[in-house]
mmCIF file with all atom_site columns, C-alpha atoms (C1' of nucleotides) in Angstrom:
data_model
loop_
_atom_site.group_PDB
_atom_site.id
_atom_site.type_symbol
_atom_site.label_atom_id
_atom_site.label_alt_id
_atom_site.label_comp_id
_atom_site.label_asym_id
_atom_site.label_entity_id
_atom_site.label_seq_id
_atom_site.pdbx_PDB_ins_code
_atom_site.Cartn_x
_atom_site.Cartn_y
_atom_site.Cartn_z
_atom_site.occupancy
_atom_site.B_iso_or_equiv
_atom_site.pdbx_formal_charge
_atom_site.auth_seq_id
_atom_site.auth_comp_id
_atom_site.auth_asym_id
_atom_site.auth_atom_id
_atom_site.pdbx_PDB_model_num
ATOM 1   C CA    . UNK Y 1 1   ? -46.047 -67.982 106.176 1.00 0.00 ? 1   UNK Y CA    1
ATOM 2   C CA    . UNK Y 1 2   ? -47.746 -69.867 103.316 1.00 0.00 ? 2   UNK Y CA    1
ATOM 3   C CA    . UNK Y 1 3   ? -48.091 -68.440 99.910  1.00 0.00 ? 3   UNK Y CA    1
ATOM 4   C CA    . UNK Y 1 4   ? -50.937 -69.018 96.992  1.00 0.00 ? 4   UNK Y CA    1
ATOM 5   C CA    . UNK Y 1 5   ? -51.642 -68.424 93.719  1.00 0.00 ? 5   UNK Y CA    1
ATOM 6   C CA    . UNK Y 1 6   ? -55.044 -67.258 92.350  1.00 0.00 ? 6   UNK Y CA    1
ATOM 7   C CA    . UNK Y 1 7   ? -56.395 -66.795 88.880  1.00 0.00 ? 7   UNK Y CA    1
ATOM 8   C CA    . UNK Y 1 8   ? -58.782 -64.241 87.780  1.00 0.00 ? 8   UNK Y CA    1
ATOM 9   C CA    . UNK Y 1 9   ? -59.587 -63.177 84.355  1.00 0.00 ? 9   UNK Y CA    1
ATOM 10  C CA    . UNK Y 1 10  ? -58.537 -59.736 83.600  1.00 0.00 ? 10  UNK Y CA    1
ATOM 11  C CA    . UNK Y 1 11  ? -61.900 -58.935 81.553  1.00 0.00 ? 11  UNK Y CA    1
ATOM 12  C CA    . UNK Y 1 12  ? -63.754 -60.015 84.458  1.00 0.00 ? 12  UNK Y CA    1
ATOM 13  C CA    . UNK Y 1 13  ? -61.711 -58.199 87.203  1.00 0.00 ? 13  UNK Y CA    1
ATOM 14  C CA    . UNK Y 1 14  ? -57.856 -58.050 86.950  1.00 0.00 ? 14  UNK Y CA    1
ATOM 15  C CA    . UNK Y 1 15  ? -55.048 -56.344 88.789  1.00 0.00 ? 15  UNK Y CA    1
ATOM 16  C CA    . UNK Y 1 16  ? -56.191 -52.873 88.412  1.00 0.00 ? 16  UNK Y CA    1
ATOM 17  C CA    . UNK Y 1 17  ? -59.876 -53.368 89.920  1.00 0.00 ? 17  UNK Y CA    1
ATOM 18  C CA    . UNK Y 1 18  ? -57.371 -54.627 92.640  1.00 0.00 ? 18  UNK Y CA    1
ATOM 19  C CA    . UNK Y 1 19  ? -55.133 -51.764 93.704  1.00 0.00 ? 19  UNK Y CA    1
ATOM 20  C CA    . UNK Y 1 20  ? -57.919 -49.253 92.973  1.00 0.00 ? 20  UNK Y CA    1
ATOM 21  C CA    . UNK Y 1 21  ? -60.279 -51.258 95.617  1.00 0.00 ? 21  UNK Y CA    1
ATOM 22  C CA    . UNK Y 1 22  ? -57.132 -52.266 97.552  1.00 0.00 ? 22  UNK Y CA    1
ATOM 23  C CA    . UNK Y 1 23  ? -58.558 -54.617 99.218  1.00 0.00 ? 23  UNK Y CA    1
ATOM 24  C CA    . UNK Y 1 24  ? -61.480 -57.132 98.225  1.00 0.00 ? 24  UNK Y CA    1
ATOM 25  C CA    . UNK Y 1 25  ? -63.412 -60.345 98.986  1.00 0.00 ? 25  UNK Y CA    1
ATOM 26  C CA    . UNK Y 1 26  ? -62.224 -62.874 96.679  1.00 0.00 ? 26  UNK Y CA    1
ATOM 27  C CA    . UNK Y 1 27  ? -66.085 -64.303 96.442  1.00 0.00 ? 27  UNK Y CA    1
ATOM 28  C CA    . UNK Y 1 28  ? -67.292 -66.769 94.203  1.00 0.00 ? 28  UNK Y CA    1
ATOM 29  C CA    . UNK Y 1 29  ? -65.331 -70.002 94.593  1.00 0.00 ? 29  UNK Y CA    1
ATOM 30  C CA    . UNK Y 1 30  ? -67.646 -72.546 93.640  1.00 0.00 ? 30  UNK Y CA    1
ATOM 31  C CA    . UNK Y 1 31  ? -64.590 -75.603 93.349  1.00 0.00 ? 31  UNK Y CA    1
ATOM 32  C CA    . UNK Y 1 32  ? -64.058 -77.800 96.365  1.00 0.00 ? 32  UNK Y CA    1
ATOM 33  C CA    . UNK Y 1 33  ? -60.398 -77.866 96.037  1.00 0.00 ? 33  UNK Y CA    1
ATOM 34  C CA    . UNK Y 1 34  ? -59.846 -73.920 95.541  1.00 0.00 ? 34  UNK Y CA    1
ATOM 35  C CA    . UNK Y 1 35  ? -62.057 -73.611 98.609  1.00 0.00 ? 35  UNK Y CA    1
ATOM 36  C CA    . UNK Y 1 36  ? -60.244 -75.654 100.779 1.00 0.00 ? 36  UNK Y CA    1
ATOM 37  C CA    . UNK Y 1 37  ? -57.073 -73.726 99.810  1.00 0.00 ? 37  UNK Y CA    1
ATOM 38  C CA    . UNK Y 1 38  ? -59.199 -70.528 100.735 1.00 0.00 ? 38  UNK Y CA    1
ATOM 39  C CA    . UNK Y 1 39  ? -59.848 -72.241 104.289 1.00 0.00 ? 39  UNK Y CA    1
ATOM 40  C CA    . UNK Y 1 40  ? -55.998 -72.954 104.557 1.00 0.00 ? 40  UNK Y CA    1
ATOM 41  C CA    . UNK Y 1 41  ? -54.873 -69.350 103.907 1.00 0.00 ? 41  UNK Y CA    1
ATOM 42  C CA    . UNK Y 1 42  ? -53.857 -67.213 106.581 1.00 0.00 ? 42  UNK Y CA    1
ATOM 43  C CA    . UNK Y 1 43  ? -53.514 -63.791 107.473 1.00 0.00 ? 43  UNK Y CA    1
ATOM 44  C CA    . UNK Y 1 44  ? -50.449 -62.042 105.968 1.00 0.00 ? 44  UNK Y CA    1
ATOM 45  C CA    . UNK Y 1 45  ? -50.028 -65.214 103.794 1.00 0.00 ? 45  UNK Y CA    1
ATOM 46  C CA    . UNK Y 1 46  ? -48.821 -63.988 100.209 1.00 0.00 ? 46  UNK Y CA    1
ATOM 47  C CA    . UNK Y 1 47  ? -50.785 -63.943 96.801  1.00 0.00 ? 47  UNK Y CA    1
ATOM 48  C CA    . UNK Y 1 48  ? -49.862 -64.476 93.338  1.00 0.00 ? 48  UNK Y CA    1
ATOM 49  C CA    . UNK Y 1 49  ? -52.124 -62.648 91.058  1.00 0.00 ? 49  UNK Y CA    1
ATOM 50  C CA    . UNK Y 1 50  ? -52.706 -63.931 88.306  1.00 0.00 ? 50  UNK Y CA    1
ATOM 51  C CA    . UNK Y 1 51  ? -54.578 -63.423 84.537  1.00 0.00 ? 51  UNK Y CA    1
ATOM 52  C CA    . UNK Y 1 52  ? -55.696 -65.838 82.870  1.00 0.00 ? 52  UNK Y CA    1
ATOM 53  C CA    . UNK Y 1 53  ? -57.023 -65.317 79.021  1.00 0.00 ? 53  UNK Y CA    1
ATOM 54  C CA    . UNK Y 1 54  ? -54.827 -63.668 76.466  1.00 0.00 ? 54  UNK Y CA    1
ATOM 55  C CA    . UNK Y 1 55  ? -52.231 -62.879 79.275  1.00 0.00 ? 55  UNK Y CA    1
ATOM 56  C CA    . UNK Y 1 56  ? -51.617 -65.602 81.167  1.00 0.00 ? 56  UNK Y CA    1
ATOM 57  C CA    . UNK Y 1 57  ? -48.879 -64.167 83.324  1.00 0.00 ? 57  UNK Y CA    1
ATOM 58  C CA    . UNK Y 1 58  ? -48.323 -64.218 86.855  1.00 0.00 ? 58  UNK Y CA    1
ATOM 59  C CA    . UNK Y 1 59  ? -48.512 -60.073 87.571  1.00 0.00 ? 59  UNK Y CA    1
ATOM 60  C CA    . UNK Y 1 60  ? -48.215 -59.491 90.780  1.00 0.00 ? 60  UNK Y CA    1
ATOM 61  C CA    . UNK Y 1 61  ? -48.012 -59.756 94.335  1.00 0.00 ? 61  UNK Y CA    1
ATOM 62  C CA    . UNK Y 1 62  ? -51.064 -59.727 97.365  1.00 0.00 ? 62  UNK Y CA    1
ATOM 63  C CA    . UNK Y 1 63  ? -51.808 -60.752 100.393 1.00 0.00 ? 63  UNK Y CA    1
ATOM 64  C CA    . UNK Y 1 64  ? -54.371 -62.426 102.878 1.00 0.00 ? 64  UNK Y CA    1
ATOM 65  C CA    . UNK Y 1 65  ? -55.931 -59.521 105.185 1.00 0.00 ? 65  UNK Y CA    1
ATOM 66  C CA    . UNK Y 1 66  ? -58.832 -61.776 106.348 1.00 0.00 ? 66  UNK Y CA    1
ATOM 67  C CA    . UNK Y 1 67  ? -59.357 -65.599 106.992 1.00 0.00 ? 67  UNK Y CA    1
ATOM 68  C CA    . UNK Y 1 68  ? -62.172 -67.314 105.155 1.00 0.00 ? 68  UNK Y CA    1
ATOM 69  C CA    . UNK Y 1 69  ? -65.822 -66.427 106.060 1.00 0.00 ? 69  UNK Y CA    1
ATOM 70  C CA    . UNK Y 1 70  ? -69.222 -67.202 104.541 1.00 0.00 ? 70  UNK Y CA    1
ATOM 71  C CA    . UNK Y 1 71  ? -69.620 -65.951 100.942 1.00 0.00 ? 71  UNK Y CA    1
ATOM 72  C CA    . UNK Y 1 72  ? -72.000 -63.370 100.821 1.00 0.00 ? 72  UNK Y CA    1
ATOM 73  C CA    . UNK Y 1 73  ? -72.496 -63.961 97.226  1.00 0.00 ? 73  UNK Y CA    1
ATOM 74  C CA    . UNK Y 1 74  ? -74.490 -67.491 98.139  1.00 0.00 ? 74  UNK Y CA    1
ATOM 75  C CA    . UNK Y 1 75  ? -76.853 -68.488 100.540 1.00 0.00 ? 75  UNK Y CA    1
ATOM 76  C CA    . UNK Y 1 76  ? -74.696 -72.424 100.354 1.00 0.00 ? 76  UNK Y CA    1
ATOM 77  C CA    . UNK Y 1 77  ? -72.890 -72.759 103.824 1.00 0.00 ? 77  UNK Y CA    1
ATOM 78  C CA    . UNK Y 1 78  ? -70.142 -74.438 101.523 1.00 0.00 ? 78  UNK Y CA    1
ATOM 79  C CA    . UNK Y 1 79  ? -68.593 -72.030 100.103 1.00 0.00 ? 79  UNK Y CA    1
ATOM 80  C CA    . UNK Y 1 80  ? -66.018 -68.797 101.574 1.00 0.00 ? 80  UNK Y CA    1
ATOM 81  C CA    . UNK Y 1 81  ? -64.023 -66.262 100.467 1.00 0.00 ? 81  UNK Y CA    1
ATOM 82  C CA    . UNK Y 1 82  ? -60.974 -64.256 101.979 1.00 0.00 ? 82  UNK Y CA    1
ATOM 83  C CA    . UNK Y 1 83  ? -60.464 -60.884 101.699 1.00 0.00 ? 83  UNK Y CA    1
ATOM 84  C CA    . UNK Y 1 84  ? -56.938 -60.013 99.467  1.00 0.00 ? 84  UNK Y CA    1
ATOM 85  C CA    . UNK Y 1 85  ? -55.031 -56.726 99.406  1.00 0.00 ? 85  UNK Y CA    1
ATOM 86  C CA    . UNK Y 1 86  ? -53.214 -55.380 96.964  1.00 0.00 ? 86  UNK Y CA    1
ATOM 87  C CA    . UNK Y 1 87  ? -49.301 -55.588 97.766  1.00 0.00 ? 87  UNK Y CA    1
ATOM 88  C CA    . UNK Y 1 88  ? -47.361 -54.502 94.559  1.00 0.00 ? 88  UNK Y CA    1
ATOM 89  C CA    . UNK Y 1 89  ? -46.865 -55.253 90.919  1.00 0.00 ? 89  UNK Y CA    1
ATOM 90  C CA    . UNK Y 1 90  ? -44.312 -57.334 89.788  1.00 0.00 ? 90  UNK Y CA    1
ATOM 91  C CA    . UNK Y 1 91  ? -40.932 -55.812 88.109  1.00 0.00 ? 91  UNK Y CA    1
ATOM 92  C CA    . UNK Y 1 92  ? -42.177 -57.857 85.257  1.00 0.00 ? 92  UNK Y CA    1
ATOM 93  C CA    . UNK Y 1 93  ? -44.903 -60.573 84.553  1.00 0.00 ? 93  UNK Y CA    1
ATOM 94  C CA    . UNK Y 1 94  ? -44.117 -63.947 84.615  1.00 0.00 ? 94  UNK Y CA    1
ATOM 95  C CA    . UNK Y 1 95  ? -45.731 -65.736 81.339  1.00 0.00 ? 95  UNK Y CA    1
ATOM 96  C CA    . UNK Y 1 96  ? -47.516 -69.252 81.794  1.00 0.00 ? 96  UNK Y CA    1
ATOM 97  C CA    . UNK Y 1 97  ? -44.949 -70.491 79.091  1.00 0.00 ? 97  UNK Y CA    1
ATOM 98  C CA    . UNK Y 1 98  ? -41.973 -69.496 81.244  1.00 0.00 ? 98  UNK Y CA    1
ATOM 99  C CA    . UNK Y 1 99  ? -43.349 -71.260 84.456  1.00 0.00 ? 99  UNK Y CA    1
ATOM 100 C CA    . UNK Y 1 100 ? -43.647 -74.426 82.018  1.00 0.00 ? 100 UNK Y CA    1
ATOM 101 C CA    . UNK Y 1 101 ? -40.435 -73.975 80.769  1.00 0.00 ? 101 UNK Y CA    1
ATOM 102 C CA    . UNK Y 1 102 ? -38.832 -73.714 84.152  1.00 0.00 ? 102 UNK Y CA    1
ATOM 103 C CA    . UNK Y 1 103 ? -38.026 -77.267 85.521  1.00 0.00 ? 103 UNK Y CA    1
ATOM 104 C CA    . UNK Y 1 104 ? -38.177 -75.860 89.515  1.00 0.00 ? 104 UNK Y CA    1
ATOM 105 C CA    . UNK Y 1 105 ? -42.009 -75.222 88.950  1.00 0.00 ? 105 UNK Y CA    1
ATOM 106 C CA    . UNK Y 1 106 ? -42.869 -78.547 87.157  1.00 0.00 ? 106 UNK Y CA    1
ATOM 107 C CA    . UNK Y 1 107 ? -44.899 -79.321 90.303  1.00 0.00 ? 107 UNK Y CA    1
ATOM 108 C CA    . UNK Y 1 108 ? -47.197 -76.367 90.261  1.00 0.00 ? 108 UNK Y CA    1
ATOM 109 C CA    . UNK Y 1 109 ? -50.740 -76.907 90.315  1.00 0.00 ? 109 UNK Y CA    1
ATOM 110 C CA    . UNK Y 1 110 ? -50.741 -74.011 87.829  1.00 0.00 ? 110 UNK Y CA    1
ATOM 111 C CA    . UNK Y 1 111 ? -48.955 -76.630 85.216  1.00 0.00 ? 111 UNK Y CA    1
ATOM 112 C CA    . UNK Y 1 112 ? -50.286 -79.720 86.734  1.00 0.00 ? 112 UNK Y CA    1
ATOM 113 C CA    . UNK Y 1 113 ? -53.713 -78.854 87.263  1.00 0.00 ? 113 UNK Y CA    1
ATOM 114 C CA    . UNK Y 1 114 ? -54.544 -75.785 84.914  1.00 0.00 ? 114 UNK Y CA    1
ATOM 115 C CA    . UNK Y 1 115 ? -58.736 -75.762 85.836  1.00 0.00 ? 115 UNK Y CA    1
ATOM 116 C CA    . UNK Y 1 116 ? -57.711 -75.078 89.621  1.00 0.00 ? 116 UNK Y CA    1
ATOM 117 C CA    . UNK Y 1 117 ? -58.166 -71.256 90.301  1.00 0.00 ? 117 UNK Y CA    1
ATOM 118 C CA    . UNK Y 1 118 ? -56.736 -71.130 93.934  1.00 0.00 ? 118 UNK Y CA    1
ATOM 119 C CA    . UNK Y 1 119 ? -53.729 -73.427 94.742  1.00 0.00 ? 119 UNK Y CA    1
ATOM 120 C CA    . UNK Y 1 120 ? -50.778 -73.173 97.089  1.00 0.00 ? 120 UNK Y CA    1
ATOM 121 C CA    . UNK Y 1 121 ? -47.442 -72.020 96.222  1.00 0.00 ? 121 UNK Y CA    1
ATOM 122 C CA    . UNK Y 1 122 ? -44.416 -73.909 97.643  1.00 0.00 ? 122 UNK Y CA    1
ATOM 123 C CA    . UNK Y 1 123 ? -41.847 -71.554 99.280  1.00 0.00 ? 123 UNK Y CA    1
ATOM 124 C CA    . UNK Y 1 124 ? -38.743 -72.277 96.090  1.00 0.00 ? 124 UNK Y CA    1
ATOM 125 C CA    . UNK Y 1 125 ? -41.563 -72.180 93.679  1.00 0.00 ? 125 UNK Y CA    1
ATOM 126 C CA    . UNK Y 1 126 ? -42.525 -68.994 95.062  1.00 0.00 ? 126 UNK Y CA    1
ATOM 127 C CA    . UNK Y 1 127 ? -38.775 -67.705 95.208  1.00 0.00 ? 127 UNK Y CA    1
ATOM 128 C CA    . UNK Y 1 128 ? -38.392 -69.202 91.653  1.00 0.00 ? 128 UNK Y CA    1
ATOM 129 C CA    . UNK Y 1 129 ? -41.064 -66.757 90.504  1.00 0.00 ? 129 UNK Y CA    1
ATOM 130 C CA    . UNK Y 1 130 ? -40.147 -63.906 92.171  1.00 0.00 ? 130 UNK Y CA    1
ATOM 131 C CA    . UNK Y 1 131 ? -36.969 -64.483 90.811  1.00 0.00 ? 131 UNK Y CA    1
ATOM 132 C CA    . UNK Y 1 132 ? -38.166 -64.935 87.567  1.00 0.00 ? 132 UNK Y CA    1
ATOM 133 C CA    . UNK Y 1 133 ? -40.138 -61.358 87.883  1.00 0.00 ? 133 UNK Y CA    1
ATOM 134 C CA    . UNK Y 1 134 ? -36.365 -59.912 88.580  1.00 0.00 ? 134 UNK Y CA    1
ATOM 135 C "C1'" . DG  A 2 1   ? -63.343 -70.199 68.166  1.00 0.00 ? 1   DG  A "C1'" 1
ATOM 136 C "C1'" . DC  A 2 2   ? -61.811 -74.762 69.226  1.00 0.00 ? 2   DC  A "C1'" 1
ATOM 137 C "C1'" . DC  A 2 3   ? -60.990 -78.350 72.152  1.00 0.00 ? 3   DC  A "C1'" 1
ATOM 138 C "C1'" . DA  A 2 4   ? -58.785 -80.907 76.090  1.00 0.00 ? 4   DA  A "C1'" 1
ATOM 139 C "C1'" . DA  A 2 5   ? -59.108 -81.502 80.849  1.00 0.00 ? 5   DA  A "C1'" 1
ATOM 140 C "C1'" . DC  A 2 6   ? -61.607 -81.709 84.632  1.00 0.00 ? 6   DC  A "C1'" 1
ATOM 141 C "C1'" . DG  A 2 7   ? -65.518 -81.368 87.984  1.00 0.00 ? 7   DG  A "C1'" 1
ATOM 142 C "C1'" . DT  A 2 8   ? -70.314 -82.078 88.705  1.00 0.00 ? 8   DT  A "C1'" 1
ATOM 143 C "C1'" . DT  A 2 9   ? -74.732 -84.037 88.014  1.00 0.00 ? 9   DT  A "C1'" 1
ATOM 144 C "C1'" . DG  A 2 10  ? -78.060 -87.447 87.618  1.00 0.00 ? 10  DG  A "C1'" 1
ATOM 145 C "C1'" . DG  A 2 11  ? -79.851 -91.950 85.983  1.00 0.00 ? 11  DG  A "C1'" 1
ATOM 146 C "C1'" . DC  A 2 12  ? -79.531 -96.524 86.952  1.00 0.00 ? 12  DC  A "C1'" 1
ATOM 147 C "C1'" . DG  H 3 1   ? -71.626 -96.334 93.859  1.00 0.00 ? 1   DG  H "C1'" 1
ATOM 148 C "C1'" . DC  H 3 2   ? -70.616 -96.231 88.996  1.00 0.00 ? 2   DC  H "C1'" 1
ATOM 149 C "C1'" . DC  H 3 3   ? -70.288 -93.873 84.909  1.00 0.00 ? 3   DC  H "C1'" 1
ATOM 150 C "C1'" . DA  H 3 4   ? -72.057 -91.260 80.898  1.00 0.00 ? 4   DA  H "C1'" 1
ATOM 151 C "C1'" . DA  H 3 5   ? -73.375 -86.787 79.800  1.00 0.00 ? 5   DA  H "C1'" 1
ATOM 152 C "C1'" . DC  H 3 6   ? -72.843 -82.261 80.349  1.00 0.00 ? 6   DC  H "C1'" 1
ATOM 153 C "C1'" . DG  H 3 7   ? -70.938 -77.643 81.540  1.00 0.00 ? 7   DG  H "C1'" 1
ATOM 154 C "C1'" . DT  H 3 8   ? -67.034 -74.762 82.456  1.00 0.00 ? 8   DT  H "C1'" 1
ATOM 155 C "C1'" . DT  H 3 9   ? -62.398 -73.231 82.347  1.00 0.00 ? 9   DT  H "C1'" 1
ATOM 156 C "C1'" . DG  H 3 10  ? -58.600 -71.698 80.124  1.00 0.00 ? 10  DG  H "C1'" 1
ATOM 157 C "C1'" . DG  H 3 11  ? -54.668 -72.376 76.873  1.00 0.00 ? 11  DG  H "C1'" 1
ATOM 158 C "C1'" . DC  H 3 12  ? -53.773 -72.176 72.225  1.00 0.00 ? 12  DC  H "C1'" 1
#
DNA sequence: GCCAACGTTGGC
DNA sequence: GCCAACGTTGGC
């Protein structure tokens, strides 16, 4: 079991759109790095959600319910998507400025790399979160 | 709305 | 193959 992290920008489609589709293809990846995370994931592998923009908050939980395919939103053999399903909200959001604040998740591509919109998730950083979100 | 950080593009 | 210029993302 792996776990990952993906941004999305609530104005654009956030947690909601999620658990009313309950499950989508995460399409239009166009970053070498966040697809090669995409190509990593595997089924049943769990998903951060989270919004970027005026939230910035980890806000829930998903999950991988199909490996990495051709994007149908491009013609470019590069790029994939996965689909994601909805798994649950979190008891509370975890705020950007908390995960900063938190020495355990000093490492996280979220703080170290803040562009990347797919990353992994170590196993204590993702129990440190889910912690965090009580 | 600004700007820093980063990835990508394209000229040489 | 280097690097400057540019575009985009995303936090503030």
């Amino acid at each position: 079991m792996n776990y990952w992290l993906v941004k999305s920008d609530p104005d654009t489609y956030g947690w909601d759109e999620l658990v009313k589709e309950k499950n989508t293809a995460w399409t239009g990846v166009r970053n070498y790095q966040a697809r090669n995370n995409l190509k990593l994931m595997k089924k049943g592998d769990e998903i951060f959600f989270y919004h970027s923009g005026n939230e910035s908050s980890v806000v829930a939980l998903a999950k991988v319910v199909k490996e990495f395919y051709q994007d149908p939103t491009t013609k470019e053999p590069a790029w994939v998507c996965v689909n994601i399903a909805a798994v649950k909200k979190l008891n509370r959001a975890v705020s950007l400025q908390e995960i900063k604040a938190n020495s355990a998740l000093k490492n996280l591509l979220l703080v170290r790399n803040g562009r990347l919109s797919v990353m992994p998730v170590s196993e204590k950083e993702f129990k440190a979160i889910m912690q965090m979100a009580g």
